[in-house]
Amino acid sequence: MRTRVAIIGAGPAGLLLAQLLDAAGIDSVLVEQRSAEYVKSRIRAGILESGSVQLLREAGVGDRIERAGFEHRGIHLQWPGERHHLDFVDLAGKSVWVYGQTEVTKDLMATRERAGQLSFYEATDVELHDVDSDSPAVTFTDADGRAQRIEAAIVAGCDGSHGPSRHFVPERHRRTWERTYPFAWLGILADVAPSTDELIYAWHPDGFALHSMRSDAVSRFYLQVEPDEDLTAWSDDRIWDALATRFALDGWTLTTGAITDRSVLPMRSMVTSPMRHGRLFLAGDAAHTVPPTGAKGLNLAIADVALLARAIVTWLADGDTRLADAYSDIALRRVWRCTHFSWWMTTMLHRHGDDFDARLQLAQLQRVVQSDSAATELADNYAGIPIEGLS
């Protein structure tokens, strides 16, 4: 079969790219190795930058965010005995939205199904061919065991850090930078109303903790643990005791409830360059990953796709390749800015090193809450810098 754009990966990046292209009259085919149900159920990030929300609205998938999401003006920073609120709207003129990546994925999948665009789930043996030519192709075996070949003008690799796409950028052209952090997050979902109005980022001698939420009745929590942590060693009581200790504050109480999901999330940064080779373009986790402390992963993917969609449309519809030629350089500038911010938030808030390091972390946290310029720098990055190339 033939299509204008073959998209590998049906996560938020691939689905949003397909939606933006469809709105511009450019057809695409989605190829995903997982089942549709698996993709819908993946629990990932929960914070959307103001620019991401605006883009989703423009793409026609913002209605449910307005109804079910939570607009937050900022976050709370805490260390033992103190909790301080940073108001992003006052500091940087931007808010953020709490709306889970799972919900974004469901919205985009429903929109694609209504549009009647072709998608293949549970594809195996996915291979890319001739991406450095004018006639790239994707081959795979579909869920019914039939061999498929898609010929396209452009291939978009939106298949995450473990997908095949980025490996089709030849090693002689590809460079990858990585940082593995010496800790992980134990994340839980709990059927309990949030105990806070906005997210709490807590530094504690026992380790970092984060209080987030998914709805009025479901909360999301994270605890800093070892990368090789044994989940079976963490009973419900132990989890709630650790959270209560790390969030302890006079006059405030942590509400507990039934834990419905738990997992350990490794912490690492990875950036691959370039994000384009021939007619293959990478977006989202296929090109970069960040630790979740700065809430950048999903938002970076959305920014990539916004830029990539514009580049593809101007190329295929107008014959103008300038934005496509500049895509990798422009996208990577934002990627490295957000990678730095994620590293900064991670190293400031997670307990590591010795007591000297702990005092440095506390000094940095105190600086952020006492200095308008330092607080504004955090707020501006967290709530989202503009997407270069779209103005």
mmCIF file of C-alpha atoms in Angstrom:
data_model
loop_
_atom_site.group_PDB
_atom_site.id
_atom_site.type_symbol
_atom_site.label_atom_id
_atom_site.label_comp_id
_atom_site.label_asym_id
_atom_site.label_seq_id
_atom_site.Cartn_x
_atom_site.Cartn_y
_atom_site.Cartn_z
ATOM 1 C CA MET A 1 0.000 0.000 0.000
ATOM 2 C CA ARG A 2 1.007 3.634 -0.425
ATOM 3 C CA THR A 3 0.587 6.601 1.903
ATOM 4 C CA ARG A 4 2.157 10.033 2.263
ATOM 5 C CA VAL A 5 3.521 9.449 5.784
ATOM 6 C CA ALA A 6 4.200 6.133 7.525
ATOM 7 C CA ILE A 7 4.207 6.631 11.295
ATOM 8 C CA ILE A 8 5.909 4.041 13.508
ATOM 9 C CA GLY A 9 4.434 4.105 17.016
ATOM 10 C CA ALA A 10 0.899 4.890 18.211
ATOM 11 C CA GLY A 11 1.725 6.621 21.459
ATOM 12 C CA PRO A 12 0.849 10.300 21.938
ATOM 13 C CA ALA A 13 3.602 11.467 19.551
ATOM 14 C CA GLY A 14 2.552 9.252 16.657
ATOM 15 C CA LEU A 15 -1.177 9.770 17.211
ATOM 16 C CA LEU A 16 -0.862 13.549 17.480
ATOM 17 C CA LEU A 17 1.297 13.705 14.352
ATOM 18 C CA ALA A 18 -1.329 11.684 12.477
ATOM 19 C CA GLN A 19 -4.063 14.025 13.723
ATOM 20 C CA LEU A 20 -2.204 17.186 12.678
ATOM 21 C CA LEU A 21 -1.422 15.738 9.254
ATOM 22 C CA ASP A 22 -5.030 14.626 8.771
ATOM 23 C CA ALA A 23 -6.205 18.161 9.557
ATOM 24 C CA ALA A 24 -3.875 19.400 6.798
ATOM 25 C CA GLY A 25 -5.198 16.853 4.296
ATOM 26 C CA ILE A 26 -2.157 14.559 4.375
ATOM 27 C CA ASP A 27 -2.893 10.858 4.777
ATOM 28 C CA SER A 28 -0.865 8.580 7.034
ATOM 29 C CA VAL A 29 -0.705 4.974 8.228
ATOM 30 C CA LEU A 30 0.126 4.109 11.850
ATOM 31 C CA VAL A 31 2.113 0.987 12.732
ATOM 32 C CA GLU A 32 2.291 -0.032 16.409
ATOM 33 C CA GLN A 33 3.915 -3.112 17.921
ATOM 34 C CA ARG A 34 1.656 -3.213 20.996
ATOM 35 C CA SER A 35 -2.076 -3.864 21.145
ATOM 36 C CA ALA A 36 -4.514 -0.964 21.179
ATOM 37 C CA GLU A 37 -5.622 -1.907 24.689
ATOM 38 C CA TYR A 38 -2.036 -1.916 25.954
ATOM 39 C CA VAL A 39 -1.396 1.522 24.439
ATOM 40 C CA LYS A 40 -4.564 2.904 26.040
ATOM 41 C CA SER A 41 -3.651 1.579 29.473
ATOM 42 C CA ARG A 42 -0.018 2.733 29.763
ATOM 43 C CA ILE A 43 0.351 4.933 32.839
ATOM 44 C CA ARG A 44 2.781 7.744 32.124
ATOM 45 C CA ALA A 45 3.146 11.478 32.657
ATOM 46 C CA GLY A 46 0.369 13.663 34.012
ATOM 47 C CA ILE A 47 1.441 17.299 33.490
ATOM 48 C CA LEU A 48 0.780 19.308 30.336
ATOM 49 C CA GLU A 49 2.428 22.644 29.617
ATOM 50 C CA SER A 50 0.152 25.509 28.632
ATOM 51 C CA GLY A 51 1.533 25.364 25.071
ATOM 52 C CA SER A 52 0.815 21.630 24.854
ATOM 53 C CA VAL A 53 -2.788 22.190 25.899
ATOM 54 C CA GLN A 54 -3.167 24.944 23.310
ATOM 55 C CA LEU A 55 -1.801 22.670 20.572
ATOM 56 C CA LEU A 56 -4.152 19.844 21.567
ATOM 57 C CA ARG A 57 -7.060 22.287 21.427
ATOM 58 C CA GLU A 58 -6.015 23.409 17.948
ATOM 59 C CA ALA A 59 -5.758 19.757 16.915
ATOM 60 C CA GLY A 60 -9.378 19.197 17.952
ATOM 61 C CA VAL A 61 -8.684 17.034 20.985
ATOM 62 C CA GLY A 62 -8.852 19.563 23.801
ATOM 63 C CA ASP A 63 -12.506 19.330 24.842
ATOM 64 C CA ARG A 64 -12.063 16.612 27.463
ATOM 65 C CA ILE A 65 -9.031 18.377 28.966
ATOM 66 C CA GLU A 66 -11.327 21.314 29.694
ATOM 67 C CA ARG A 67 -13.901 19.032 31.336
ATOM 68 C CA ALA A 68 -11.732 16.485 33.164
ATOM 69 C CA GLY A 69 -8.340 18.169 33.548
ATOM 70 C CA PHE A 70 -7.150 20.376 36.381
ATOM 71 C CA GLU A 71 -5.566 23.745 35.624
ATOM 72 C CA HIS A 72 -2.885 24.493 38.221
ATOM 73 C CA ARG A 73 -1.240 27.822 38.838
ATOM 74 C CA GLY A 74 1.952 26.257 40.221
ATOM 75 C CA ILE A 75 3.541 23.712 42.535
ATOM 76 C CA HIS A 76 4.628 23.363 46.159
ATOM 77 C CA LEU A 77 8.295 22.885 47.102
ATOM 78 C CA GLN A 78 8.935 21.277 50.477
ATOM 79 C CA TRP A 79 11.746 20.258 52.768
ATOM 80 C CA PRO A 80 11.474 19.234 56.442
ATOM 81 C CA GLY A 81 9.418 21.799 58.333
ATOM 82 C CA GLU A 82 8.711 24.061 55.329
ATOM 83 C CA ARG A 83 6.385 24.069 52.308
ATOM 84 C CA HIS A 84 6.324 26.941 49.815
ATOM 85 C CA HIS A 85 4.025 27.631 46.861
ATOM 86 C CA LEU A 86 5.394 28.854 43.517
ATOM 87 C CA ASP A 87 2.691 30.602 41.479
ATOM 88 C CA PHE A 88 3.637 30.143 37.820
ATOM 89 C CA VAL A 89 0.954 32.533 36.587
ATOM 90 C CA ASP A 90 2.284 35.368 38.734
ATOM 91 C CA LEU A 91 5.913 34.489 37.958
ATOM 92 C CA ALA A 92 5.805 33.581 34.263
ATOM 93 C CA GLY A 93 2.257 34.227 33.070
ATOM 94 C CA LYS A 94 1.555 30.539 32.367
ATOM 95 C CA SER A 95 -0.303 27.701 34.070
ATOM 96 C CA VAL A 96 -0.035 23.919 33.710
ATOM 97 C CA TRP A 97 -2.693 21.226 33.426
ATOM 98 C CA VAL A 98 -2.964 17.912 35.257
ATOM 99 C CA TYR A 99 -4.245 15.450 32.652
ATOM 100 C CA GLY A 100 -2.757 11.990 32.349
ATOM 101 C CA GLN A 101 -0.927 10.789 29.252
ATOM 102 C CA THR A 102 -3.304 7.823 29.254
ATOM 103 C CA GLU A 103 -6.210 10.224 28.731
ATOM 104 C CA VAL A 104 -4.393 12.128 25.971
ATOM 105 C CA THR A 105 -3.796 8.801 24.202
ATOM 106 C CA LYS A 106 -7.463 7.780 24.525
ATOM 107 C CA ASP A 107 -8.605 11.126 23.105
ATOM 108 C CA LEU A 108 -6.255 10.865 20.115
ATOM 109 C CA MET A 109 -7.124 7.221 19.416
ATOM 110 C CA ALA A 110 -10.850 7.990 19.447
ATOM 111 C CA THR A 111 -10.333 10.903 17.064
ATOM 112 C CA ARG A 112 -8.337 8.758 14.624
ATOM 113 C CA GLU A 113 -10.960 6.010 14.706
ATOM 114 C CA ARG A 114 -13.693 8.532 13.911
ATOM 115 C CA ALA A 115 -11.623 9.851 11.005
ATOM 116 C CA GLY A 116 -11.358 6.340 9.557
ATOM 117 C CA GLN A 117 -7.587 6.501 9.117
ATOM 118 C CA LEU A 118 -5.684 3.219 8.871
ATOM 119 C CA SER A 119 -3.808 1.853 11.911
ATOM 120 C CA PHE A 120 -2.064 -1.471 12.459
ATOM 121 C CA TYR A 121 -1.684 -2.690 16.049
ATOM 122 C CA GLU A 122 0.244 -5.750 17.237
ATOM 123 C CA ALA A 123 2.651 -5.436 14.286
ATOM 124 C CA THR A 124 5.797 -7.599 14.457
ATOM 125 C CA ASP A 125 9.108 -7.667 12.599
ATOM 126 C CA VAL A 126 8.891 -3.952 11.834
ATOM 127 C CA GLU A 127 11.639 -2.894 9.430
ATOM 128 C CA LEU A 128 12.442 0.378 7.674
ATOM 129 C CA HIS A 129 13.856 0.397 4.160
ATOM 130 C CA ASP A 130 15.584 2.932 1.913
ATOM 131 C CA VAL A 131 15.045 5.860 4.278
ATOM 132 C CA ASP A 132 17.958 7.663 2.630
ATOM 133 C CA SER A 133 16.251 7.463 -0.770
ATOM 134 C CA ASP A 134 13.207 9.169 -2.289
ATOM 135 C CA SER A 135 11.144 5.986 -1.791
ATOM 136 C CA PRO A 136 11.272 4.829 1.851
ATOM 137 C CA ALA A 137 9.182 1.879 2.965
ATOM 138 C CA VAL A 138 8.088 0.049 6.102
ATOM 139 C CA THR A 139 7.515 -3.689 6.254
ATOM 140 C CA PHE A 140 5.949 -5.712 9.064
ATOM 141 C CA THR A 141 3.710 -8.640 9.858
ATOM 142 C CA ASP A 142 0.213 -7.632 10.902
ATOM 143 C CA ALA A 143 -1.863 -9.083 13.732
ATOM 144 C CA ASP A 144 -3.329 -11.698 11.362
ATOM 145 C CA GLY A 145 0.111 -12.922 10.317
ATOM 146 C CA ARG A 146 0.080 -11.268 6.894
ATOM 147 C CA ALA A 147 3.175 -9.578 5.473
ATOM 148 C CA GLN A 148 2.611 -5.878 4.825
ATOM 149 C CA ARG A 149 4.626 -3.246 2.984
ATOM 150 C CA ILE A 150 3.904 0.476 3.174
ATOM 151 C CA GLU A 151 5.555 2.793 0.675
ATOM 152 C CA ALA A 152 5.608 6.439 1.725
ATOM 153 C CA ALA A 153 7.117 9.818 1.028
ATOM 154 C CA ILE A 154 8.212 10.219 4.656
ATOM 155 C CA VAL A 155 8.661 7.904 7.641
ATOM 156 C CA ALA A 156 8.168 9.274 11.177
ATOM 157 C CA GLY A 157 9.747 7.278 14.015
ATOM 158 C CA CYS A 158 7.576 7.886 17.085
ATOM 159 C CA ASP A 159 8.139 4.468 18.662
ATOM 160 C CA GLY A 160 9.959 5.286 21.886
ATOM 161 C CA SER A 161 13.442 4.553 23.135
ATOM 162 C CA HIS A 162 13.061 0.785 22.639
ATOM 163 C CA GLY A 163 11.554 0.946 19.142
ATOM 164 C CA PRO A 164 13.386 0.196 15.914
ATOM 165 C CA SER A 165 13.312 3.628 14.249
ATOM 166 C CA ARG A 166 16.325 5.362 15.758
ATOM 167 C CA HIS A 167 18.545 2.393 14.940
ATOM 168 C CA PHE A 168 17.955 3.072 11.245
ATOM 169 C CA VAL A 169 19.991 6.256 11.569
ATOM 170 C CA PRO A 170 23.400 4.777 10.622
ATOM 171 C CA GLU A 171 25.888 4.526 13.488
ATOM 172 C CA ARG A 172 28.429 6.555 11.534
ATOM 173 C CA HIS A 173 25.965 9.481 11.582
ATOM 174 C CA ARG A 174 24.361 8.901 14.991
ATOM 175 C CA ARG A 175 25.569 10.096 18.363
ATOM 176 C CA THR A 176 23.889 9.346 21.676
ATOM 177 C CA TRP A 177 24.438 10.953 25.076
ATOM 178 C CA GLU A 178 23.183 9.181 28.196
ATOM 179 C CA ARG A 179 23.024 9.786 31.936
ATOM 180 C CA THR A 180 21.765 7.091 34.319
ATOM 181 C CA TYR A 181 20.800 8.370 37.757
ATOM 182 C CA PRO A 182 21.620 6.385 40.924
ATOM 183 C CA PHE A 183 17.992 6.201 42.053
ATOM 184 C CA ALA A 184 14.509 5.360 40.773
ATOM 185 C CA TRP A 185 10.879 6.171 41.529
ATOM 186 C CA LEU A 186 8.421 3.803 43.134
ATOM 187 C CA GLY A 187 5.145 5.056 41.675
ATOM 188 C CA ILE A 188 1.665 4.204 42.899
ATOM 189 C CA LEU A 189 -1.915 4.976 41.951
ATOM 190 C CA ALA A 190 -4.364 5.086 44.842
ATOM 191 C CA ASP A 191 -8.136 5.364 45.051
ATOM 192 C CA VAL A 192 -7.991 8.333 47.375
ATOM 193 C CA ALA A 193 -8.821 12.005 47.003
ATOM 194 C CA PRO A 194 -5.736 14.243 46.712
ATOM 195 C CA SER A 195 -4.477 15.697 49.971
ATOM 196 C CA THR A 196 -3.202 18.795 48.174
ATOM 197 C CA ASP A 197 -4.539 21.428 45.789
ATOM 198 C CA GLU A 198 -1.393 21.328 43.604
ATOM 199 C CA LEU A 199 1.625 19.032 43.250
ATOM 200 C CA ILE A 200 4.053 18.739 46.158
ATOM 201 C CA TYR A 201 7.754 18.186 45.389
ATOM 202 C CA ALA A 202 9.394 17.181 48.674
ATOM 203 C CA TRP A 203 13.100 16.931 49.528
ATOM 204 C CA HIS A 204 13.707 14.719 52.562
ATOM 205 C CA PRO A 205 16.762 13.027 54.120
ATOM 206 C CA ASP A 206 15.077 9.670 53.394
ATOM 207 C CA GLY A 207 14.654 10.583 49.732
ATOM 208 C CA PHE A 208 12.446 12.556 47.365
ATOM 209 C CA ALA A 209 8.632 12.259 47.282
ATOM 210 C CA LEU A 210 6.014 13.648 44.911
ATOM 211 C CA HIS A 211 2.274 14.016 45.483
ATOM 212 C CA SER A 212 0.327 14.310 42.222
ATOM 213 C CA MET A 213 -3.236 13.462 41.207
ATOM 214 C CA ARG A 214 -5.318 12.090 38.343
ATOM 215 C CA SER A 215 -8.845 13.074 39.390
ATOM 216 C CA ASP A 216 -10.908 14.142 42.394
ATOM 217 C CA ALA A 217 -10.819 10.527 43.582
ATOM 218 C CA VAL A 218 -7.462 9.179 42.323
ATOM 219 C CA SER A 219 -4.008 10.276 43.488
ATOM 220 C CA ARG A 220 -0.549 9.543 42.118
ATOM 221 C CA PHE A 221 2.510 9.313 44.397
ATOM 222 C CA TYR A 222 6.209 8.696 43.904
ATOM 223 C CA LEU A 223 8.988 7.725 46.305
ATOM 224 C CA GLN A 224 12.711 7.814 45.653
ATOM 225 C CA VAL A 225 14.084 4.261 45.868
ATOM 226 C CA GLU A 226 17.072 2.266 44.646
ATOM 227 C CA PRO A 227 17.180 1.383 40.910
ATOM 228 C CA ASP A 228 17.027 -2.349 41.727
ATOM 229 C CA GLU A 229 14.281 -1.951 44.327
ATOM 230 C CA ASP A 230 12.230 -5.082 45.056
ATOM 231 C CA LEU A 231 8.557 -4.138 44.773
ATOM 232 C CA THR A 232 7.529 -7.082 46.919
ATOM 233 C CA ALA A 233 9.390 -5.499 49.851
ATOM 234 C CA TRP A 234 7.001 -2.549 49.798
ATOM 235 C CA SER A 235 3.713 -3.356 51.505
ATOM 236 C CA ASP A 236 0.887 -0.816 51.402
ATOM 237 C CA ASP A 237 1.616 0.152 55.002
ATOM 238 C CA ARG A 238 5.303 0.690 54.282
ATOM 239 C CA ILE A 239 4.490 2.898 51.289
ATOM 240 C CA TRP A 240 2.037 5.056 53.205
ATOM 241 C CA ASP A 241 4.404 5.342 56.185
ATOM 242 C CA ALA A 242 7.225 6.500 53.913
ATOM 243 C CA LEU A 243 4.989 9.032 52.156
ATOM 244 C CA ALA A 244 3.658 10.363 55.464
ATOM 245 C CA THR A 245 7.202 10.796 56.752
ATOM 246 C CA ARG A 246 8.512 12.592 53.673
ATOM 247 C CA PHE A 247 5.469 14.885 53.382
ATOM 248 C CA ALA A 248 5.155 15.533 57.135
ATOM 249 C CA LEU A 249 4.136 19.101 57.970
ATOM 250 C CA ASP A 250 2.440 20.566 61.030
ATOM 251 C CA GLY A 251 -1.273 21.048 60.445
ATOM 252 C CA TRP A 252 -1.399 18.901 57.281
ATOM 253 C CA THR A 253 -2.530 15.286 56.973
ATOM 254 C CA LEU A 254 -1.912 12.759 54.197
ATOM 255 C CA THR A 255 -5.082 10.849 53.297
ATOM 256 C CA THR A 256 -4.493 7.169 52.514
ATOM 257 C CA GLY A 257 -6.506 4.624 50.542
ATOM 258 C CA ALA A 258 -6.416 1.504 48.388
ATOM 259 C CA ILE A 259 -3.321 1.220 46.165
ATOM 260 C CA THR A 260 -4.373 -0.001 42.713
ATOM 261 C CA ASP A 261 -1.081 0.074 40.790
ATOM 262 C CA ARG A 262 2.633 0.175 41.609
ATOM 263 C CA SER A 263 5.813 0.105 39.576
ATOM 264 C CA VAL A 264 9.471 1.131 39.697
ATOM 265 C CA LEU A 265 10.568 3.743 37.166
ATOM 266 C CA PRO A 266 14.298 4.024 36.324
ATOM 267 C CA MET A 267 15.702 7.528 35.988
ATOM 268 C CA ARG A 268 17.826 8.394 32.975
ATOM 269 C CA SER A 269 18.452 10.971 30.307
ATOM 270 C CA MET A 270 19.188 10.118 26.675
ATOM 271 C CA VAL A 271 19.569 12.339 23.624
ATOM 272 C CA THR A 272 20.172 11.049 20.091
ATOM 273 C CA SER A 273 21.393 13.284 17.287
ATOM 274 C CA PRO A 274 20.470 13.882 14.517
ATOM 275 C CA MET A 275 16.697 13.554 14.658
ATOM 276 C CA ARG A 276 16.539 13.163 10.892
ATOM 277 C CA HIS A 277 18.232 10.880 8.384
ATOM 278 C CA GLY A 278 17.088 11.147 4.784
ATOM 279 C CA ARG A 279 13.318 10.786 4.858
ATOM 280 C CA LEU A 280 13.232 9.340 8.376
ATOM 281 C CA PHE A 281 12.330 11.798 11.142
ATOM 282 C CA LEU A 282 12.462 10.941 14.860
ATOM 283 C CA ALA A 283 10.144 12.450 17.466
ATOM 284 C CA GLY A 284 9.546 11.984 21.184
ATOM 285 C CA ASP A 285 11.201 9.187 23.123
ATOM 286 C CA ALA A 286 12.622 7.711 19.916
ATOM 287 C CA ALA A 287 15.113 10.586 20.043
ATOM 288 C CA HIS A 288 15.296 11.563 23.720
ATOM 289 C CA THR A 289 14.182 10.660 27.225
ATOM 290 C CA VAL A 290 14.368 12.679 30.435
ATOM 291 C CA PRO A 291 13.782 11.880 34.107
ATOM 292 C CA PRO A 292 10.192 12.786 34.982
ATOM 293 C CA THR A 293 11.053 15.295 37.716
ATOM 294 C CA GLY A 294 10.655 18.286 35.424
ATOM 295 C CA ALA A 295 7.486 16.996 33.683
ATOM 296 C CA LYS A 296 9.109 17.361 30.268
ATOM 297 C CA GLY A 297 8.819 13.946 28.565
ATOM 298 C CA LEU A 298 5.316 14.147 27.087
ATOM 299 C CA ASN A 299 5.619 17.880 26.473
ATOM 300 C CA LEU A 300 8.857 17.423 24.545
ATOM 301 C CA ALA A 301 7.155 14.835 22.356
ATOM 302 C CA ILE A 302 4.283 17.243 21.676
ATOM 303 C CA ALA A 303 6.733 20.033 20.798
ATOM 304 C CA ASP A 304 8.639 17.733 18.424
ATOM 305 C CA VAL A 305 5.432 16.723 16.684
ATOM 306 C CA ALA A 306 4.178 20.297 16.365
ATOM 307 C CA LEU A 307 7.387 21.228 14.584
ATOM 308 C CA LEU A 308 7.532 18.022 12.535
ATOM 309 C CA ALA A 309 3.932 18.311 11.349
ATOM 310 C CA ARG A 310 4.598 21.832 10.087
ATOM 311 C CA ALA A 311 7.795 20.646 8.362
ATOM 312 C CA ILE A 312 6.015 17.748 6.634
ATOM 313 C CA VAL A 313 3.053 19.857 5.512
ATOM 314 C CA THR A 314 5.216 22.603 4.020
ATOM 315 C CA TRP A 315 7.309 19.967 2.225
ATOM 316 C CA LEU A 316 4.562 17.726 0.857
ATOM 317 C CA ALA A 317 1.942 20.395 0.234
ATOM 318 C CA ASP A 318 4.123 23.325 -0.828
ATOM 319 C CA GLY A 319 7.426 21.738 -1.877
ATOM 320 C CA ASP A 320 9.294 23.847 0.695
ATOM 321 C CA THR A 321 11.934 21.730 2.496
ATOM 322 C CA ARG A 322 13.512 24.459 4.629
ATOM 323 C CA LEU A 323 11.754 23.558 7.882
ATOM 324 C CA ALA A 324 12.308 19.834 7.262
ATOM 325 C CA ASP A 325 16.001 20.529 6.704
ATOM 326 C CA ALA A 326 16.172 22.527 9.941
ATOM 327 C CA TYR A 327 13.955 20.186 11.999
ATOM 328 C CA SER A 328 16.693 18.308 13.846
ATOM 329 C CA ASP A 329 18.683 21.401 14.805
ATOM 330 C CA ILE A 330 15.621 23.349 15.956
ATOM 331 C CA ALA A 331 14.129 20.441 17.903
ATOM 332 C CA LEU A 332 17.423 19.576 19.609
ATOM 333 C CA ARG A 333 17.832 23.097 20.981
ATOM 334 C CA ARG A 334 14.615 22.640 22.946
ATOM 335 C CA VAL A 335 15.525 19.048 23.836
ATOM 336 C CA TRP A 336 18.809 20.098 25.451
ATOM 337 C CA ARG A 337 17.163 23.018 27.307
ATOM 338 C CA CYS A 338 14.543 20.663 28.744
ATOM 339 C CA THR A 339 17.154 17.975 29.433
ATOM 340 C CA HIS A 340 19.103 20.504 31.489
ATOM 341 C CA PHE A 341 15.992 21.591 33.390
ATOM 342 C CA SER A 342 15.089 17.964 34.126
ATOM 343 C CA TRP A 343 18.639 17.275 35.328
ATOM 344 C CA TRP A 344 18.552 20.390 37.520
ATOM 345 C CA MET A 345 15.230 19.505 39.154
ATOM 346 C CA THR A 346 16.336 15.902 39.627
ATOM 347 C CA THR A 347 19.675 16.678 41.235
ATOM 348 C CA MET A 348 18.187 19.406 43.442
ATOM 349 C CA LEU A 349 15.372 17.277 44.857
ATOM 350 C CA HIS A 350 16.736 13.731 45.154
ATOM 351 C CA ARG A 351 18.839 12.764 48.140
ATOM 352 C CA HIS A 352 22.251 11.606 46.955
ATOM 353 C CA GLY A 353 25.864 12.063 47.894
ATOM 354 C CA ASP A 354 26.944 13.054 51.395
ATOM 355 C CA ASP A 355 25.812 15.671 53.920
ATOM 356 C CA PHE A 356 27.712 18.353 52.025
ATOM 357 C CA ASP A 357 25.562 17.620 48.971
ATOM 358 C CA ALA A 358 22.450 17.759 51.135
ATOM 359 C CA ARG A 359 23.322 21.231 52.377
ATOM 360 C CA LEU A 360 23.899 22.395 48.797
ATOM 361 C CA GLN A 361 20.473 21.081 47.796
ATOM 362 C CA LEU A 362 18.764 22.853 50.670
ATOM 363 C CA ALA A 363 20.609 26.076 49.829
ATOM 364 C CA GLN A 364 19.366 25.820 46.247
ATOM 365 C CA LEU A 365 15.769 25.177 47.333
ATOM 366 C CA GLN A 366 15.905 28.143 49.700
ATOM 367 C CA ARG A 367 17.260 30.305 46.887
ATOM 368 C CA VAL A 368 14.374 29.302 44.598
ATOM 369 C CA VAL A 369 11.664 30.269 47.100
ATOM 370 C CA GLN A 370 13.399 33.461 48.300
ATOM 371 C CA SER A 371 14.428 34.918 44.918
ATOM 372 C CA ASP A 372 11.886 36.096 42.346
ATOM 373 C CA SER A 373 14.402 35.616 39.537
ATOM 374 C CA ALA A 374 15.236 32.050 40.609
ATOM 375 C CA ALA A 375 11.553 31.198 41.077
ATOM 376 C CA THR A 376 10.718 32.698 37.680
ATOM 377 C CA GLU A 377 13.404 30.604 35.975
ATOM 378 C CA LEU A 378 11.865 27.433 37.423
ATOM 379 C CA ALA A 379 8.316 28.547 36.592
ATOM 380 C CA ASP A 380 9.170 29.543 33.021
ATOM 381 C CA ASN A 381 10.819 26.202 32.269
ATOM 382 C CA TYR A 382 8.238 24.068 34.068
ATOM 383 C CA ALA A 383 5.219 25.751 32.476
ATOM 384 C CA GLY A 384 6.879 25.561 29.077
ATOM 385 C CA ILE A 385 9.175 27.587 26.843
ATOM 386 C CA PRO A 386 7.845 28.535 23.362
ATOM 387 C CA ILE A 387 8.222 26.047 20.519
ATOM 388 C CA GLU A 388 10.880 27.536 18.264
ATOM 389 C CA GLY A 389 10.086 27.471 14.568
ATOM 390 C CA LEU A 390 6.310 27.799 14.931
ATOM 391 C CA SER A 391 6.058 31.559 15.266
#
